[in-house]
XYZ file of C-alpha atoms in Angstrom:
675
model
C 20.156 -48.583 4.617
C 21.626 -45.174 4.090
C 19.684 -41.796 4.608
C 17.042 -41.023 2.366
C 15.994 -37.459 1.651
C 12.660 -36.166 2.633
C 11.524 -35.630 -0.849
C 11.823 -39.257 -1.663
C 10.929 -40.712 1.757
C 7.739 -38.637 1.780
C 6.810 -38.963 -1.960
C 2.925 -39.637 -2.095
C 2.040 -43.524 -2.799
C -1.653 -42.954 -3.242
C -4.013 -40.178 -4.432
C -5.129 -39.441 -0.854
C -1.716 -38.672 0.169
C -1.225 -36.183 -2.594
C -0.981 -32.529 -1.450
C -3.127 -30.109 -3.696
C -3.805 -30.719 -7.284
C -7.702 -31.499 -6.418
C -8.915 -30.405 -9.941
C -6.755 -33.279 -11.469
C -7.242 -35.834 -8.937
C -10.832 -35.751 -9.008
C -11.055 -36.337 -12.809
C -8.558 -39.184 -12.516
C -10.380 -40.973 -9.640
C -13.751 -40.783 -11.279
C -12.093 -42.290 -14.324
C -10.657 -45.255 -12.574
C -13.780 -45.817 -10.499
C -15.844 -45.774 -13.587
C -13.423 -47.698 -15.872
C -13.136 -44.703 -18.363
C -9.563 -44.986 -19.162
C -7.834 -42.797 -21.897
C -4.843 -44.285 -23.611
C -2.707 -41.113 -23.295
C -2.368 -38.664 -20.757
C -0.347 -35.560 -20.492
C 0.662 -33.612 -17.160
C 2.007 -30.156 -17.269
C 3.396 -27.860 -14.723
C 6.558 -26.556 -13.155
C 9.047 -28.415 -11.384
C 8.173 -30.482 -8.227
C 4.459 -30.319 -8.454
C 3.818 -34.186 -8.896
C 3.738 -34.906 -12.332
C 5.903 -38.170 -11.973
C 4.209 -38.867 -8.690
C 0.886 -38.975 -10.218
C 1.965 -40.936 -13.131
C 3.354 -43.777 -10.883
C 0.280 -43.700 -8.688
C -1.709 -44.427 -11.982
C 0.775 -47.185 -12.816
C -0.338 -48.662 -9.389
C -4.177 -48.139 -9.775
C -4.114 -49.988 -13.397
C -2.011 -52.980 -12.199
C -2.860 -53.408 -8.658
C -3.559 -57.181 -7.952
C -6.882 -55.936 -6.432
C -8.230 -54.711 -9.590
C -8.386 -51.362 -11.421
C -9.202 -48.990 -8.750
C -8.501 -45.485 -7.748
C -7.304 -46.657 -4.261
C -4.534 -49.229 -4.708
C -3.833 -51.700 -1.783
C -0.157 -50.580 -1.442
C 0.817 -54.068 -0.072
C 0.690 -56.490 -3.109
C 3.926 -57.231 -5.055
C 3.010 -54.942 -7.936
C 2.286 -51.930 -5.612
C 5.665 -52.576 -3.649
C 7.450 -52.966 -7.018
C 6.202 -49.590 -8.465
C 7.077 -47.926 -5.057
C 10.576 -49.306 -5.271
C 10.957 -48.316 -8.853
C 11.560 -51.834 -10.070
C 8.025 -52.736 -11.802
C 8.884 -54.236 -15.277
C 5.931 -52.886 -17.055
C 6.454 -49.286 -15.953
C 8.827 -47.916 -18.622
C 10.219 -44.569 -17.441
C 11.962 -42.732 -20.316
C 13.902 -39.622 -20.146
C 13.200 -37.629 -23.253
C 16.183 -35.158 -22.553
C 18.702 -37.941 -23.025
C 16.761 -39.931 -25.709
C 15.870 -37.047 -28.153
C 16.845 -39.089 -31.501
C 14.173 -40.640 -33.758
C 16.230 -44.003 -33.341
C 15.373 -44.035 -29.638
C 11.740 -43.363 -30.374
C 11.614 -46.363 -32.980
C 13.106 -48.725 -30.473
C 10.455 -47.765 -28.109
C 7.879 -48.365 -30.739
C 9.213 -51.635 -31.506
C 8.681 -52.933 -28.052
C 5.035 -51.625 -27.888
C 3.648 -54.673 -29.651
C 4.847 -56.927 -26.947
C 2.186 -57.782 -24.154
C 2.939 -56.732 -20.594
C 5.028 -59.264 -18.313
C 3.602 -58.871 -14.850
C 0.615 -56.464 -14.845
C -2.482 -55.750 -16.945
C -0.861 -52.639 -18.673
C 2.288 -51.713 -19.940
C 2.624 -47.901 -18.997
C 5.228 -45.820 -20.748
C 6.195 -42.603 -18.689
C 7.824 -40.319 -20.799
C 9.391 -37.262 -18.759
C 10.357 -33.922 -20.423
C 8.740 -35.058 -23.398
C 9.095 -31.441 -24.955
C 12.713 -32.343 -25.444
C 11.893 -34.776 -28.369
C 13.163 -33.889 -31.755
C 10.558 -33.091 -34.501
C 11.151 -36.534 -36.151
C 10.500 -38.317 -32.828
C 7.123 -36.512 -32.500
C 6.173 -37.571 -35.942
C 7.342 -41.313 -35.428
C 5.343 -41.404 -32.171
C 1.967 -39.802 -33.608
C 0.434 -42.951 -35.073
C 1.148 -45.256 -31.986
C 0.063 -42.459 -29.406
C -3.288 -42.253 -31.305
C -4.068 -45.821 -31.620
C -1.888 -47.831 -29.038
C -2.597 -51.565 -28.523
C -5.316 -51.993 -25.601
C -2.818 -52.971 -22.852
C -0.562 -49.916 -23.439
C -0.910 -46.522 -21.730
C 1.096 -43.571 -22.608
C 1.859 -40.893 -19.641
C 3.582 -37.806 -20.870
C 4.981 -35.105 -18.519
C 6.583 -31.630 -19.360
C 7.359 -28.385 -17.858
C 6.845 -26.519 -21.149
C 3.814 -27.595 -23.109
C 4.381 -24.691 -25.537
C 6.934 -26.625 -27.162
C 4.743 -29.714 -27.987
C 3.245 -30.033 -31.401
C -0.428 -29.763 -31.770
C -0.836 -33.049 -33.138
C 0.680 -34.384 -29.683
C -1.660 -32.274 -27.566
C -4.785 -33.333 -29.723
C -4.064 -37.110 -28.918
C -3.729 -36.716 -25.127
C -5.856 -35.815 -21.934
C -4.027 -32.842 -20.764
C -3.914 -31.895 -17.002
C -2.242 -28.628 -15.930
C -0.960 -28.812 -12.290
C -0.890 -25.635 -10.146
C 1.968 -24.292 -8.197
C 1.778 -24.948 -4.571
C 0.770 -21.905 -2.123
C 3.088 -20.935 0.491
C 0.359 -21.758 2.991
C -0.125 -25.461 1.567
C 3.801 -25.866 1.908
C 4.088 -24.598 5.331
C 0.978 -26.837 6.367
C 2.799 -29.992 4.699
C 6.176 -29.187 6.130
C 4.866 -28.822 9.523
C 3.335 -32.322 9.275
C 6.581 -33.812 7.936
C 8.793 -32.294 10.545
C 6.338 -33.382 13.374
C 6.287 -36.602 11.986
C 10.155 -36.664 11.972
C 10.480 -35.269 15.432
C 12.411 -32.039 14.233
C 12.023 -28.865 16.371
C 11.205 -25.867 14.110
C 9.786 -22.557 14.221
C 6.891 -21.272 12.246
C 8.468 -18.156 10.707
C 11.258 -20.657 9.500
C 8.695 -22.697 7.571
C 7.164 -19.509 5.911
C 10.573 -18.579 4.677
C 10.948 -21.918 3.225
C 7.625 -21.922 1.781
C 8.324 -18.619 -0.242
C 11.523 -19.632 -1.179
C 10.174 -23.062 -2.753
C 8.507 -20.796 -5.279
C 5.675 -23.351 -5.747
C 7.432 -26.354 -5.637
C 7.152 -28.847 -2.980
C 10.173 -30.917 -4.036
C 12.187 -27.489 -3.722
C 10.535 -27.065 -0.309
C 11.462 -30.570 0.909
C 15.139 -30.125 -0.368
C 15.426 -26.800 1.144
C 14.210 -28.303 4.490
C 16.718 -30.965 4.403
C 19.485 -28.280 3.935
C 17.941 -26.058 6.694
C 18.088 -29.334 9.024
C 21.711 -29.704 8.557
C 22.350 -26.071 8.502
C 20.591 -25.793 12.066
C 22.133 -29.096 13.320
C 18.823 -30.928 13.615
C 16.680 -27.899 14.025
C 14.639 -25.481 11.832
C 15.171 -21.979 13.235
C 14.115 -18.943 11.519
C 17.488 -17.199 11.975
C 19.350 -20.036 10.602
C 17.056 -20.364 7.605
C 17.370 -16.578 6.866
C 21.100 -16.927 6.979
C 21.144 -19.849 4.847
C 18.963 -18.105 2.268
C 20.405 -14.818 2.467
C 16.870 -13.288 2.643
C 15.740 -10.142 4.331
C 14.348 -10.288 7.770
C 10.647 -9.575 7.037
C 10.108 -7.965 10.321
C 12.616 -5.277 9.428
C 10.371 -4.072 6.639
C 7.676 -3.252 9.299
C 10.192 -1.458 11.325
C 10.804 0.670 8.488
C 7.174 1.354 7.607
C 6.483 2.039 11.436
C 9.182 4.727 11.506
C 7.795 6.182 8.289
C 4.268 6.135 9.819
C 5.216 7.908 13.068
C 7.167 10.525 10.852
C 10.475 9.858 12.801
C 13.398 10.531 10.507
C 15.881 9.279 13.079
C 13.982 6.142 13.559
C 13.987 5.760 9.741
C 17.769 6.110 9.272
C 18.144 3.740 12.216
C 16.078 0.990 10.608
C 17.911 1.461 7.294
C 21.290 1.159 9.132
C 19.985 -2.300 10.588
C 19.203 -3.244 7.033
C 22.549 -2.170 5.611
C 24.209 -4.574 8.286
C 22.830 -7.553 6.055
C 24.305 -6.146 2.922
C 20.927 -6.627 1.205
C 19.902 -5.866 -2.534
C 18.259 -2.504 -1.998
C 16.055 -2.876 -5.054
C 14.665 -6.262 -3.479
C 14.211 -4.252 -0.170
C 12.068 -1.588 -1.809
C 10.168 -4.325 -3.878
C 9.304 -5.997 -0.437
C 8.146 -2.588 0.908
C 5.763 -2.016 -2.047
C 4.660 -5.868 -1.518
C 3.586 -4.891 2.030
C 2.011 -1.809 0.846
C -0.119 -3.739 -1.671
C -1.241 -6.072 0.980
C -2.011 -3.075 3.293
C -4.253 -1.658 0.506
C -5.934 -5.039 0.144
C -6.731 -5.145 3.968
C -8.198 -1.658 3.777
C -10.553 -2.358 0.899
C -11.580 -5.905 1.907
C -9.749 -7.354 5.185
C -11.005 -11.026 4.709
C -9.159 -11.040 1.500
C -5.726 -10.688 3.139
C -4.136 -13.881 3.100
C -1.227 -15.376 5.302
C 1.172 -16.115 2.795
C 3.863 -14.335 4.489
C 2.920 -15.099 8.059
C 2.265 -11.622 8.962
C -1.555 -11.320 8.623
C -2.097 -9.744 11.833
C 0.558 -7.072 11.376
C -0.888 -6.264 7.928
C -4.164 -5.763 9.244
C -2.676 -3.470 12.177
C -0.820 -1.392 9.799
C -4.024 -0.935 7.505
C -5.884 0.529 10.472
C -2.945 2.912 11.681
C -2.164 4.101 8.075
C -4.458 6.299 5.874
C -5.730 4.917 2.418
C -4.474 7.926 0.679
C -0.860 7.615 2.079
C -0.636 4.085 1.081
C -1.500 4.672 -2.289
C 1.017 7.720 -2.504
C 3.757 5.726 -0.723
C 3.157 2.958 -3.128
C 3.229 5.250 -6.168
C 6.370 6.916 -4.908
C 8.116 3.585 -4.303
C 7.303 2.456 -7.710
C 8.875 5.632 -9.292
C 11.819 5.271 -6.648
C 12.507 1.802 -7.841
C 12.668 2.872 -11.506
C 15.028 5.774 -10.549
C 17.122 3.534 -8.146
C 19.905 2.347 -10.715
C 20.554 6.174 -11.242
C 21.529 6.940 -7.775
C 25.202 7.408 -7.057
C 24.860 4.670 -4.431
C 22.061 2.057 -4.058
C 21.770 2.794 -0.349
C 21.660 6.408 -0.806
C 19.012 6.198 -3.555
C 16.932 3.892 -1.133
C 17.339 6.317 1.468
C 16.175 9.149 -0.712
C 13.049 7.255 -1.694
C 12.116 6.902 2.185
C 13.023 10.420 3.097
C 10.975 11.680 0.238
C 8.130 9.824 1.491
C 8.499 11.152 4.854
C 8.722 14.886 3.469
C 5.469 14.630 1.654
C 3.249 14.066 4.805
C -0.538 15.158 4.482
C -1.029 18.746 5.473
C -2.038 19.427 9.176
C -1.276 15.807 10.115
C 0.805 16.448 13.382
C -0.894 13.963 15.784
C 1.197 11.045 16.619
C -0.268 7.824 14.598
C -1.193 4.761 16.526
C 1.399 2.115 17.566
C 1.373 -0.965 15.350
C 0.707 -4.350 17.311
C 3.301 -6.855 16.856
C 0.769 -9.653 16.878
C 1.784 -11.504 13.628
C 5.125 -13.113 15.139
C 4.798 -16.784 15.504
C 4.854 -18.281 19.105
C 8.292 -19.779 18.403
C 9.712 -16.113 17.545
C 7.649 -14.481 20.414
C 9.588 -17.088 22.827
C 12.999 -15.848 21.647
C 15.046 -13.210 23.225
C 14.518 -10.655 20.292
C 10.818 -10.763 20.674
C 10.931 -9.723 24.330
C 11.973 -5.955 23.851
C 8.647 -4.949 22.084
C 6.549 -6.605 24.786
C 8.509 -4.745 27.511
C 8.046 -1.499 25.797
C 4.334 -1.940 25.316
C 4.011 -2.753 28.925
C 4.957 0.587 30.049
C 1.966 3.275 30.507
C 1.380 5.131 27.376
C -0.033 8.370 26.844
C -3.636 8.384 25.571
C -3.495 9.129 21.653
C -5.180 12.297 20.532
C -7.834 11.747 17.656
C -5.927 12.244 14.760
C -7.333 14.891 12.065
C -8.602 13.715 8.653
C -5.785 13.413 6.442
C -5.493 15.740 3.701
C -4.824 14.989 0.090
C -1.104 15.497 -0.928
C 0.226 18.429 -2.932
C 1.239 16.062 -5.417
C -1.143 16.415 -8.335
C -2.752 13.277 -9.997
C -3.110 12.991 -13.835
C -5.337 15.581 -15.071
C -7.373 15.503 -18.438
C -5.909 17.603 -21.315
C -7.171 21.352 -21.053
C -9.748 22.227 -23.200
C -9.274 25.587 -25.529
C -10.988 28.482 -23.993
C -11.432 32.077 -25.248
C -9.172 34.679 -23.519
C -11.988 36.812 -22.634
C -13.976 34.058 -20.934
C -15.038 35.506 -17.601
C -14.536 32.125 -16.077
C -10.706 32.403 -16.371
C -8.625 33.188 -13.292
C -7.007 36.293 -15.097
C -10.436 37.807 -15.612
C -11.571 37.569 -11.745
C -11.023 40.468 -9.381
C -7.684 40.531 -7.788
C -7.497 38.741 -4.720
C -5.669 40.773 -1.925
C -2.419 39.267 -0.570
C -3.356 39.651 2.950
C -6.241 37.252 2.748
C -6.792 35.046 5.886
C -5.276 31.467 5.884
C -7.955 28.690 5.415
C -8.930 26.900 8.538
C -7.467 23.448 9.220
C -10.660 21.627 8.177
C -10.701 23.670 4.621
C -7.504 22.866 3.573
C -6.994 23.534 -0.214
C -6.920 20.613 -2.559
C -4.335 21.444 -5.030
C -4.832 18.298 -7.122
C -8.262 19.429 -8.184
C -7.724 23.167 -8.622
C -5.187 24.859 -11.030
C -2.789 27.481 -9.541
C -4.561 30.821 -9.178
C -3.295 33.434 -11.599
C -3.613 36.990 -10.897
C -4.837 39.494 -13.739
C -2.212 40.834 -15.847
C -1.493 44.480 -14.750
C -1.698 47.437 -17.036
C 1.817 48.773 -17.950
C 2.910 52.063 -15.838
C 5.823 54.224 -16.015
C 8.836 52.569 -14.359
C 9.039 55.603 -12.295
C 5.688 55.373 -10.572
C 6.267 51.516 -9.770
C 8.193 50.818 -6.460
C 10.988 48.314 -6.644
C 9.663 44.553 -5.663
C 11.745 41.544 -4.738
C 11.967 39.005 -7.387
C 9.747 36.202 -6.984
C 10.587 32.918 -9.071
C 7.915 30.514 -7.929
C 5.059 30.441 -5.390
C 5.270 28.585 -1.939
C 3.053 25.398 -1.389
C 0.581 25.282 1.334
C 3.126 23.885 3.855
C 5.835 26.429 3.214
C 8.073 23.905 1.414
C 9.962 24.105 -1.701
C 8.813 26.395 -4.428
C 6.499 24.903 -7.094
C 7.534 25.847 -10.471
C 4.410 25.809 -12.891
C 5.022 24.499 -16.396
C 2.860 24.435 -19.416
C 0.685 21.174 -20.021
C 2.398 18.520 -21.663
C 6.101 19.694 -20.901
C 8.423 17.159 -18.959
C 10.522 18.459 -16.303
C 14.039 17.121 -18.123
C 12.821 18.787 -21.662
C 13.827 22.299 -22.728
C 10.905 24.382 -23.741
C 10.372 24.562 -27.553
C 11.143 27.433 -29.606
C 7.654 28.158 -30.349
C 6.745 28.418 -26.577
C 9.226 31.326 -26.064
C 8.475 34.884 -26.757
C 11.028 37.630 -26.598
C 9.959 40.763 -24.748
C 10.094 42.832 -28.001
C 7.738 40.621 -29.656
C 4.921 41.685 -27.278
C 5.385 45.316 -26.046
C 1.783 45.350 -24.392
C 2.936 42.495 -21.983
C -0.272 40.369 -22.375
C -0.775 39.542 -25.920
C 1.058 36.178 -25.503
C -2.399 34.836 -24.091
C -3.835 34.862 -27.521
C -0.809 32.827 -28.608
C -0.996 30.321 -25.933
C -4.761 29.947 -26.717
C -4.249 29.153 -30.278
C -1.475 26.567 -29.497
C -3.835 24.955 -26.975
C -6.569 24.914 -29.608
C -4.385 22.900 -32.245
C -5.189 19.281 -32.227
C -2.260 16.747 -32.456
C -1.635 15.511 -35.803
C -3.008 12.111 -36.405
C -0.537 9.327 -37.127
C 0.251 8.883 -40.825
C -1.330 5.821 -42.040
C 0.917 2.678 -43.045
C 0.718 1.417 -46.585
C -1.864 -1.398 -47.172
C -0.874 -5.048 -47.749
C -2.535 -5.050 -51.063
C -4.734 -2.830 -53.248
C -8.537 -2.474 -52.537
C -10.911 -4.858 -54.527
C -14.575 -5.742 -53.657
C -15.883 -4.471 -50.619
C -12.911 -2.536 -49.780
C -13.202 -0.752 -53.127
C -16.723 0.164 -52.603
C -15.879 1.592 -49.360
C -13.290 3.692 -51.094
C -15.819 5.142 -53.607
C -18.438 5.648 -50.751
C -16.186 7.565 -48.273
C -16.067 10.812 -49.959
C -19.907 10.924 -50.166
C -20.624 10.534 -46.553
C -21.321 13.493 -44.303
C -18.845 13.053 -41.827
C -15.905 15.176 -40.668
C -13.408 15.676 -37.664
C -12.674 12.712 -35.609
C -15.480 10.825 -37.223
C -14.019 11.404 -40.601
C -10.782 10.260 -39.445
C -12.226 7.130 -38.290
C -13.969 6.315 -41.363
C -11.061 7.236 -43.436
C -8.963 4.702 -41.765
C -11.462 1.768 -41.957
C -12.028 -1.117 -44.506
C -15.309 -2.824 -45.300
C -14.715 -6.618 -44.975
C -18.298 -7.925 -44.966
C -21.942 -7.275 -45.485
C -24.484 -9.724 -44.087
C -28.040 -8.118 -44.679
C -28.229 -4.912 -42.928
C -25.136 -5.514 -40.808
C -21.688 -4.070 -42.085
C -18.387 -5.003 -40.640
C -15.426 -2.560 -40.663
C -11.886 -2.952 -39.853
C -9.997 -0.194 -38.076
C -6.542 0.505 -37.930
C -5.347 -0.123 -34.353
C -2.814 2.831 -34.633
C -6.312 4.938 -34.798
C -7.649 3.232 -31.770
C -6.973 6.157 -29.275
C -9.411 8.169 -31.167
C -12.232 5.586 -31.570
C -14.943 5.182 -29.002
C -18.844 4.293 -29.063
C -19.808 7.932 -30.051
C -17.696 7.935 -33.117
C -19.306 4.549 -34.067
C -22.612 5.890 -33.468
C -22.007 8.999 -35.791
C -20.619 7.082 -38.451
C -23.554 4.592 -38.374
C -26.042 7.585 -38.484
C -24.068 9.152 -41.283
C -24.330 5.679 -43.354
C -27.952 5.327 -42.551
C -28.556 9.208 -43.790
C -26.515 8.756 -46.893
C -28.148 5.348 -47.869
C -31.650 6.043 -46.784
C -32.045 2.734 -44.898
C -31.184 1.587 -41.378
C -28.096 -0.375 -41.031
C -25.855 -1.842 -38.115
C -22.238 -0.910 -38.273
C -19.736 -2.977 -36.306
C -16.109 -1.743 -36.000
C -13.295 -4.176 -34.940
C -9.600 -2.910 -34.103
C -8.006 -5.055 -36.950
C -5.281 -3.926 -39.368
C -7.041 -3.838 -42.803
C -5.468 -5.957 -45.289
C -6.697 -3.837 -48.039
C -6.207 -0.264 -48.928
C -8.225 2.503 -46.787
C -9.278 5.850 -47.937
C -6.685 7.273 -45.631
C -3.966 5.092 -47.198
C -5.234 5.806 -50.747
C -4.943 9.554 -50.205
C -1.426 9.262 -48.665
C -0.638 6.909 -51.572
C -1.850 9.618 -54.054
C 0.255 12.273 -52.186
C 3.280 10.550 -52.473
C 2.775 9.760 -56.025
C 2.014 13.553 -56.860
C 5.261 14.477 -54.669
C 7.310 12.100 -56.834
C 5.676 13.329 -59.957
C 6.657 16.958 -58.902
C 10.261 16.008 -58.138
C 10.805 14.117 -61.421
C 9.352 17.224 -63.296
C 11.707 19.628 -61.566
C 14.637 17.149 -62.057
C 13.923 17.049 -65.775
C 13.234 20.744 -66.293
C 15.898 21.819 -68.938
C 16.688 25.059 -67.128
C 17.196 23.292 -63.898
C 19.472 20.516 -65.439
C 21.414 23.628 -66.946
C 21.881 25.416 -63.675
C 23.068 22.082 -62.209
C 25.261 21.007 -64.709
C 27.057 24.572 -65.244
C 26.957 26.126 -61.708
C 26.828 22.989 -59.358
C 23.487 23.830 -58.145
C 21.547 21.472 -55.648
C 17.873 20.832 -55.936
C 16.318 20.785 -52.359
C 13.297 17.997 -52.592
C 11.890 18.904 -49.336
C 11.042 22.550 -50.772
C 9.134 20.975 -53.706
C 5.223 20.893 -53.350
C 2.642 19.620 -55.917
C 0.657 22.317 -57.733
C -2.547 21.092 -56.234
C -1.091 21.266 -52.696
C -0.234 24.931 -53.105
C -3.661 25.631 -54.602
C -5.200 24.214 -51.637
C -3.074 26.342 -49.363
C -4.160 29.286 -51.386
C -7.890 28.518 -50.926
């Protein structure tokens, strides 16, 4: 007999040999032991998680000569025939190659015949989602009420494509993906039984490459055995898969932790020798930082899915928590901007150098050295693992206690500034002038630039030019570390946008030199315009029409009035009113607005109501939509009146005049402006 691949040789032949899927096996075992057998089962899940294997085990359990049991004997003729794939009453159908309705009718014509060898005739339809709509319709009646000696087992990787009528006739079991830990344990068992030498790191590489599929893991192991000439070594598996050495990611983070730019560029150079995908390398660094953040919050929650749990825990102890969050955020932004770099490697280097440049203020002590404790025994015995051990054996100077890491100068998102009066004494420009020669703060009192706005000096009173000594031009202030200048911009302005026209004030427009503060305050006080309501699906009737008539009488205004204007009354049950609010207005809605609207209704109606508001687009017209519709109609009538005016028509016909509709406003709109 020729060589049999590991995936087929080690296919489970009983429920006890199954790896994982305990939630499915428990239900099947209890059903078989209690003789509570369903006529149709549906197994869903990704490739290689055991759908067909479980179906064949069920066929053995139903037809074993020892009786219906969850533990088939495995030695009778029926069990052997099922294992060898030649049991006549187990009909396996590939739905991907038999999609026509004629194939389904042929199958149904044979359902009426009793089984030849066993108790049940089992139909295993694999990739059932590939059947056509007519095939599903032809299968419905038989699938719902098959003969007592027929069992249907359906398997699919895409249950969303199955009709609801098929799903409702089956017991559905969803099989989960295999975790890397489970795959590594099973591969270690198989390779140990096969007497094949292996390294633990190599199994972790195979477990992650399998992506949740045990069959893919077994197939990759077969390939690794052939590639490594009978051995499964980490270096060979890494070369076969073309993956990144996970240890080099820790080398990059170690250099970043030590603040050593030379070591950082050297680690990047080692990465470049493998010709990696730099976006993938950055994603791997982000994955490690994510696991480090979990280790800092809850060390017991860190898994060993990458075989580096000890190294992650060591890095979590050596790296401050705020640095981890800052590096992660900067890595995300760098990954987004990486396609814009002239070269991928240059963009990757700039991301890491940017992380290195923005170190905490006053953090000058060398960080602790990471322990190389996450390497497997096989890797530790290799020549590559000897060098770190030799270095750590040398006497090291006692590390100085590192000062508390200060927050970074990068500001976190701040809430929108509230409008303030210009003569408010709490404003920075109304405080007494701070002397320029003020002493620098102590190291333990470094300013947190994220929480405080930049200090502004009071506006000086204009003096004659002859009395003012010449001063050097200063375009920006320096940060606390003496680094690059920080240019302050108005709130809401992006770096890549030019300033708007209304934010520019020429010198002659403000000769006093400080009147522009009033303009800025007025601009800040102006709220953003609310989005224009979309037209309703249908005109208001019933409760929605009553809400249109009730809304103008409610004592509400501001945001609460805007919320009420975009609502529609959909049901009234006793003293409970249900309103639907346009989701486009959801940013302005909160429990406070709901409470205010409820109080306004109680005040107007003189009784106690309970108002519930759901973010569902109203199907009938809301007060805001009605007002918008009326504005459009008035504007249309005004344009029609101008176009039909005899004098206007005469100007157009004789002199070729053009009417600009954007300058036409209805009379009621002009009257409102005059008020």
